[in-house]
JSON list of C-alpha atoms in Angstrom, two decimals:
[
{"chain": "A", "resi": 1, "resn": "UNK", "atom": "CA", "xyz": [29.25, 28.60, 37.19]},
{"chain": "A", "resi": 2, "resn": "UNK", "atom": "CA", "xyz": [30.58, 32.19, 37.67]},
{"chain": "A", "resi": 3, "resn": "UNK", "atom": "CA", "xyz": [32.61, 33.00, 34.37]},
{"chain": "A", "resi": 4, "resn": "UNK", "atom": "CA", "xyz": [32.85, 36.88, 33.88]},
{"chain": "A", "resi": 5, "resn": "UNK", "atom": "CA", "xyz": [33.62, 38.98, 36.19]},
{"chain": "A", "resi": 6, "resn": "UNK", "atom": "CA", "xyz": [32.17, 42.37, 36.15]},
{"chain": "A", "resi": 7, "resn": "UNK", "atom": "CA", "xyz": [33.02, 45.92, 37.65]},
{"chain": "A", "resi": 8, "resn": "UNK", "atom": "CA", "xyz": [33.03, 49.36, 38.00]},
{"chain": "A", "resi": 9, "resn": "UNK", "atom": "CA", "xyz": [29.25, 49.59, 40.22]},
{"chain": "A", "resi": 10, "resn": "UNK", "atom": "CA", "xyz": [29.35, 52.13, 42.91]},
{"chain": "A", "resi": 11, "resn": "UNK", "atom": "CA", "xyz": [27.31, 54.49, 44.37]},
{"chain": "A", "resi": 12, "resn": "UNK", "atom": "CA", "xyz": [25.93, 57.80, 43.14]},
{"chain": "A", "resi": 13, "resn": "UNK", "atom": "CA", "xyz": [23.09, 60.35, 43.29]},
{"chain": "A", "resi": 14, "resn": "UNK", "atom": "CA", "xyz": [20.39, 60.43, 40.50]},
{"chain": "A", "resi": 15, "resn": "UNK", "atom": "CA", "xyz": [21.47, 61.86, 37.37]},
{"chain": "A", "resi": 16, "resn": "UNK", "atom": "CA", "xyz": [24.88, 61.07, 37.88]},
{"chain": "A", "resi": 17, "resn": "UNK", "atom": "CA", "xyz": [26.87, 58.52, 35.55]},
{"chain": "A", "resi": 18, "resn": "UNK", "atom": "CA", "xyz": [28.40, 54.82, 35.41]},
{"chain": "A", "resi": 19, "resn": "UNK", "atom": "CA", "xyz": [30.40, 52.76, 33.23]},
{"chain": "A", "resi": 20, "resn": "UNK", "atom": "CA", "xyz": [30.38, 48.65, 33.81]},
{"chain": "A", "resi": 21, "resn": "UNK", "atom": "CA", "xyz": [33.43, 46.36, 32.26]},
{"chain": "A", "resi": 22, "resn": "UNK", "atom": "CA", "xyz": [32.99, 42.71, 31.45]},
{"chain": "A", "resi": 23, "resn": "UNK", "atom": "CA", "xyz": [36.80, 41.26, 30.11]},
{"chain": "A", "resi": 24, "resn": "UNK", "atom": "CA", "xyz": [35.10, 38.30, 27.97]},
{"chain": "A", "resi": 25, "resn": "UNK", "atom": "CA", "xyz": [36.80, 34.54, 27.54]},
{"chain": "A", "resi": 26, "resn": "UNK", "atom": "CA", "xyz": [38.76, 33.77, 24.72]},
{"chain": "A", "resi": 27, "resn": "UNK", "atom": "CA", "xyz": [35.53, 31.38, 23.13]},
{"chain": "A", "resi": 28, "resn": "UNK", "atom": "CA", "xyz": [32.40, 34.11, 23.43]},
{"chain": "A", "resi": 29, "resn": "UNK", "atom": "CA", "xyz": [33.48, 35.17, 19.83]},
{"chain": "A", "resi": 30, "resn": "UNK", "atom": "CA", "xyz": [31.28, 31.64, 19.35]},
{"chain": "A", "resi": 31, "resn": "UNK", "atom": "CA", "xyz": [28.56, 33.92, 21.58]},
{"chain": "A", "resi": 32, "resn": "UNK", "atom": "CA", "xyz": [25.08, 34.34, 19.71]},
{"chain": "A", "resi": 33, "resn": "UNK", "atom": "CA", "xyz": [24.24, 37.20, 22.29]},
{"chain": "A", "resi": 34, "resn": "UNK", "atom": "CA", "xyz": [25.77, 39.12, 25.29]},
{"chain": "A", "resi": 35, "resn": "UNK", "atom": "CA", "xyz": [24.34, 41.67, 27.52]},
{"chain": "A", "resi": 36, "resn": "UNK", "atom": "CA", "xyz": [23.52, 42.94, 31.27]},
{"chain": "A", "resi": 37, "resn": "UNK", "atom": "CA", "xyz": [20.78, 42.30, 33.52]},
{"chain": "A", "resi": 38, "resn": "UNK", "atom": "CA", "xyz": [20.02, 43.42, 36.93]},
{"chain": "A", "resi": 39, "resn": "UNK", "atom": "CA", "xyz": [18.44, 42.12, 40.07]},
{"chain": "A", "resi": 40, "resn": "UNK", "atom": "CA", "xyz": [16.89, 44.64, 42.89]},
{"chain": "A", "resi": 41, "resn": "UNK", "atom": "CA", "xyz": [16.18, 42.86, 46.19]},
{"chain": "A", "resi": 42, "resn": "UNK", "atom": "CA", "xyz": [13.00, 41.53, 46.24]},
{"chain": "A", "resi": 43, "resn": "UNK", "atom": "CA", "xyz": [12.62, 41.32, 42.19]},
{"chain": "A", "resi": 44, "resn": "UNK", "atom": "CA", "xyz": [13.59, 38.92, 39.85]},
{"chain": "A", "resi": 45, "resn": "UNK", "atom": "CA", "xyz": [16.36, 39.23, 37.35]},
{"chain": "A", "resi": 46, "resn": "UNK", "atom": "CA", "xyz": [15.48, 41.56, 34.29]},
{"chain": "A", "resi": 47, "resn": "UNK", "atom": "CA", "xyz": [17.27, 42.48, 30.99]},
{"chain": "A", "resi": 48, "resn": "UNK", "atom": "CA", "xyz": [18.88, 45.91, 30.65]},
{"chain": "A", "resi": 49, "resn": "UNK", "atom": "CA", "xyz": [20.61, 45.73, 27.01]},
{"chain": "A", "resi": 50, "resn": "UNK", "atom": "CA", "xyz": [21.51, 43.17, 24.58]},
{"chain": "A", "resi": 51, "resn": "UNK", "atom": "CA", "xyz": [24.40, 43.23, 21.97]},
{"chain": "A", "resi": 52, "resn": "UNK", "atom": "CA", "xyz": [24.23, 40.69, 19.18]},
{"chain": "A", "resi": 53, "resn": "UNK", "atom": "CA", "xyz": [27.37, 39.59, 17.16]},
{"chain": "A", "resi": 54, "resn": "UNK", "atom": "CA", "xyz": [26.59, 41.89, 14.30]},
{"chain": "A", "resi": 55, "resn": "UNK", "atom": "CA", "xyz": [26.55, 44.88, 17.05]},
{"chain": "A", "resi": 56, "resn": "UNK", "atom": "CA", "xyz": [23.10, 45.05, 16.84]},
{"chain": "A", "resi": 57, "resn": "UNK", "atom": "CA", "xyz": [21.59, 46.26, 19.98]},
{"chain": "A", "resi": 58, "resn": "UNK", "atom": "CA", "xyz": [18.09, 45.87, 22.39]},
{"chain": "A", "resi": 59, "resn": "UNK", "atom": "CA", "xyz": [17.06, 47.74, 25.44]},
{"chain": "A", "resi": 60, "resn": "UNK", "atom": "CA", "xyz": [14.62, 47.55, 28.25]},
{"chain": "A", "resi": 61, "resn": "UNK", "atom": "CA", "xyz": [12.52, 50.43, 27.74]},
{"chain": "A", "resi": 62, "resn": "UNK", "atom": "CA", "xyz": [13.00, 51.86, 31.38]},
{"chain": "A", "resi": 63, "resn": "UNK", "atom": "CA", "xyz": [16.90, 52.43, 29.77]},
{"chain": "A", "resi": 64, "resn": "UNK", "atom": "CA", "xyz": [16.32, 53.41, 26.08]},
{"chain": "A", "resi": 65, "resn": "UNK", "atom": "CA", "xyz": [18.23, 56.76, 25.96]},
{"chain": "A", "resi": 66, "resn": "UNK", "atom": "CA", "xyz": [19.91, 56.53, 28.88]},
{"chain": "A", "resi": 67, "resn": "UNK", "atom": "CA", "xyz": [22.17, 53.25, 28.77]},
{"chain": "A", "resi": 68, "resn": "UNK", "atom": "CA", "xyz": [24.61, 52.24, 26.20]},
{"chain": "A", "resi": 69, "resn": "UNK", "atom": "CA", "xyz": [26.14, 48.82, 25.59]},
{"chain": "A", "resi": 70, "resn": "UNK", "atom": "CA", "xyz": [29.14, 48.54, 23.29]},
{"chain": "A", "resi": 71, "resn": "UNK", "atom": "CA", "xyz": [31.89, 46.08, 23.01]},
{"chain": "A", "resi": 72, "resn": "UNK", "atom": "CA", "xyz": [35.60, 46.86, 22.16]},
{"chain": "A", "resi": 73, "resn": "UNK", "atom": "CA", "xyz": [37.13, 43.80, 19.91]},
{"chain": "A", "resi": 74, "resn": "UNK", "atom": "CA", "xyz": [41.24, 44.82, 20.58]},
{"chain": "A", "resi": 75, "resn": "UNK", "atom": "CA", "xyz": [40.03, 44.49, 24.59]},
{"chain": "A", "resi": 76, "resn": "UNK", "atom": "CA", "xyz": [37.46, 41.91, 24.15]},
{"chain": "A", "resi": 77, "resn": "UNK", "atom": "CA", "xyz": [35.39, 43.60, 26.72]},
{"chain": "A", "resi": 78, "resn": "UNK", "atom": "CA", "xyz": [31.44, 44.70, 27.13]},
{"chain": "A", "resi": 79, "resn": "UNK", "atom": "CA", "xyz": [30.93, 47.64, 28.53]},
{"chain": "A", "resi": 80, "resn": "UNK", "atom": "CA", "xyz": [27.52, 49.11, 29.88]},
{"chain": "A", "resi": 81, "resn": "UNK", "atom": "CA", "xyz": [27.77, 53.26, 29.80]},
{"chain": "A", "resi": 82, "resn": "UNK", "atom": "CA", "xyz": [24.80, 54.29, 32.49]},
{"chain": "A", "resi": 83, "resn": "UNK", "atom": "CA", "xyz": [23.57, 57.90, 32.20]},
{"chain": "A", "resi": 84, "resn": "UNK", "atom": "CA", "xyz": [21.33, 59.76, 33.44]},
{"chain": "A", "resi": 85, "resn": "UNK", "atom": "CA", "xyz": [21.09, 57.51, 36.34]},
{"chain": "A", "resi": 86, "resn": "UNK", "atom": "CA", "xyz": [17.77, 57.44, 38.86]},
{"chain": "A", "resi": 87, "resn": "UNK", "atom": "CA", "xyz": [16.75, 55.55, 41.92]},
{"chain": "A", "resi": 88, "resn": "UNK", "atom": "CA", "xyz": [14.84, 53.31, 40.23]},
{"chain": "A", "resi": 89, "resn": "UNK", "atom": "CA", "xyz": [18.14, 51.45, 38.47]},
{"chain": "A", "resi": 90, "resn": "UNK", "atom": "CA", "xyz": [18.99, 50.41, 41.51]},
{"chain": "A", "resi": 91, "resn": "UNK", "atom": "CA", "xyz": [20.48, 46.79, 41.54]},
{"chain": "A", "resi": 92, "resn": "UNK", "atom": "CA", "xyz": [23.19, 44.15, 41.13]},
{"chain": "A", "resi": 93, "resn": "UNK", "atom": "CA", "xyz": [24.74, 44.19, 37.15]},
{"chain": "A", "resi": 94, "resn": "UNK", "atom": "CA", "xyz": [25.18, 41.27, 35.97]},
{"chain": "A", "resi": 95, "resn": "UNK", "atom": "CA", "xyz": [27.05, 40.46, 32.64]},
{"chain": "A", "resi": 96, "resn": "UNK", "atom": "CA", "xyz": [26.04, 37.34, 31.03]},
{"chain": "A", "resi": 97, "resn": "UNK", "atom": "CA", "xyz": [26.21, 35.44, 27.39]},
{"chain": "A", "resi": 98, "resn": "UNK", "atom": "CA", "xyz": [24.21, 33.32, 25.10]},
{"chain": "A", "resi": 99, "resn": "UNK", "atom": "CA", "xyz": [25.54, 30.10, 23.24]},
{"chain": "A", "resi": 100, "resn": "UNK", "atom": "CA", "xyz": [22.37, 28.47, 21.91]},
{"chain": "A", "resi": 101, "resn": "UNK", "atom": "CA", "xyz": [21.16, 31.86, 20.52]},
{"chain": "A", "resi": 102, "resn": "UNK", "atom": "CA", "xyz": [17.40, 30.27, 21.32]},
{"chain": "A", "resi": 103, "resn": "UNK", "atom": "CA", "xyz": [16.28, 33.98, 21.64]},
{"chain": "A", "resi": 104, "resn": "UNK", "atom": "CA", "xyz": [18.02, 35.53, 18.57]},
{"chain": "A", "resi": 105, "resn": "UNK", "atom": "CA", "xyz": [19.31, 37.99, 20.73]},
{"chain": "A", "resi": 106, "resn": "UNK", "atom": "CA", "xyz": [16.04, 40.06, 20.89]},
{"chain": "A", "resi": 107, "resn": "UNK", "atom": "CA", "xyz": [14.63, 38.51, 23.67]},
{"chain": "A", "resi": 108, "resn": "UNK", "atom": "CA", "xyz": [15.13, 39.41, 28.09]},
{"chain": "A", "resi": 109, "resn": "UNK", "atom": "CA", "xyz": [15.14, 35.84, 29.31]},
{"chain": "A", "resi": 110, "resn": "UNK", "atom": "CA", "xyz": [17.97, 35.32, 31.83]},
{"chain": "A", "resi": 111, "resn": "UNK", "atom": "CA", "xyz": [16.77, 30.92, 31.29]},
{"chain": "A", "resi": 112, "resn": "UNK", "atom": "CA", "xyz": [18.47, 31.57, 27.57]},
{"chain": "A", "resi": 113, "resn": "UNK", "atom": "CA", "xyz": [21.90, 32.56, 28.82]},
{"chain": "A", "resi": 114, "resn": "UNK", "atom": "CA", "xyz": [24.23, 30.44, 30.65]},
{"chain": "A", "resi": 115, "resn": "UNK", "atom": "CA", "xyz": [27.30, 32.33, 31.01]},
{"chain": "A", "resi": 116, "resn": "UNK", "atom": "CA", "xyz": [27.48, 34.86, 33.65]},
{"chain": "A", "resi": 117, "resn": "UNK", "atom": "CA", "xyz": [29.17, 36.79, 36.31]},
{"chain": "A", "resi": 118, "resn": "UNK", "atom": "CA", "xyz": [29.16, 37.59, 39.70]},
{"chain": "A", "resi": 119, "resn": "UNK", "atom": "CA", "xyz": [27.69, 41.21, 39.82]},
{"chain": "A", "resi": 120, "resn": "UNK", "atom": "CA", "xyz": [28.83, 44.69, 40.58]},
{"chain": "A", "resi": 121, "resn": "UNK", "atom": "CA", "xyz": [26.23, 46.50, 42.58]},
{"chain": "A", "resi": 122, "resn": "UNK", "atom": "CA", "xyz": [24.92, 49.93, 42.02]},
{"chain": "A", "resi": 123, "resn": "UNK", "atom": "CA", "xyz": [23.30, 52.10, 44.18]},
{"chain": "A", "resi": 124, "resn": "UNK", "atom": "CA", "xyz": [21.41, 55.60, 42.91]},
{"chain": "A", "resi": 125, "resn": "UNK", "atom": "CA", "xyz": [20.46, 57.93, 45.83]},
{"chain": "A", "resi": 126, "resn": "UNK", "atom": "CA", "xyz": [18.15, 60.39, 45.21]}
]
């Protein structure tokens, strides 16, 4: 069931910069965990960056440094800042949330969330 609906992919040339939205329901304030993952053709979905409800935060190592998640309570919306941007983080974005909080919010298992959005793409040239 498609949820969230996420923007702001593009296209851009390595070492250039993006910033993904995610507006949230009204209920994820009852959200153990929300973050982004991404999906390359070919590849299965992988974790990018988590945000727990404390604001507590985990990234894929390819991103440490380089990504950002936040999340802006007046707006109710996640964000995903992407710097520093290379060929390699090439993919569909996908925003997605955790009720059962199974992985404590630590943990890059797309099976643990079941909230989640269509997908923005971005592409990095080099």
């Amino acid at each position: 069931q498609v949820q969230l609906v996420e923007s702001g992919g593009g296209s851009v040339q390595a070492g250039g910069s993006l910033r993904l939205s995610c507006p949230l329901p009204s209920n994820s304030y009852i959200w153990y965990c929300m973050g982004w993952f991404r999906q390359a053709p070919g590849k299965e979905r992988e974790g990018v960056a988590l945000r727990n409800r404390a604001g507590g935060t985990t990234y894929a190592d390819s991103v440490k440094g380089r990504f950002a998640i936040s999340k802006d309570n007046a707006k109710n919306t996640l964000y995903l800042q992407m710097n520093s941007l290379k060929p390699e983080d090439t993919a569909m974005y996908y925003c997605a949330g955790d009720t059962s909080g199974g992985g404590y919010c630590v943990t890059f298992d797309p099976a643990l969330f079941g909230i989640w959005g269509q997908g923005t793409q971005v592409t990095v040239s080099s």
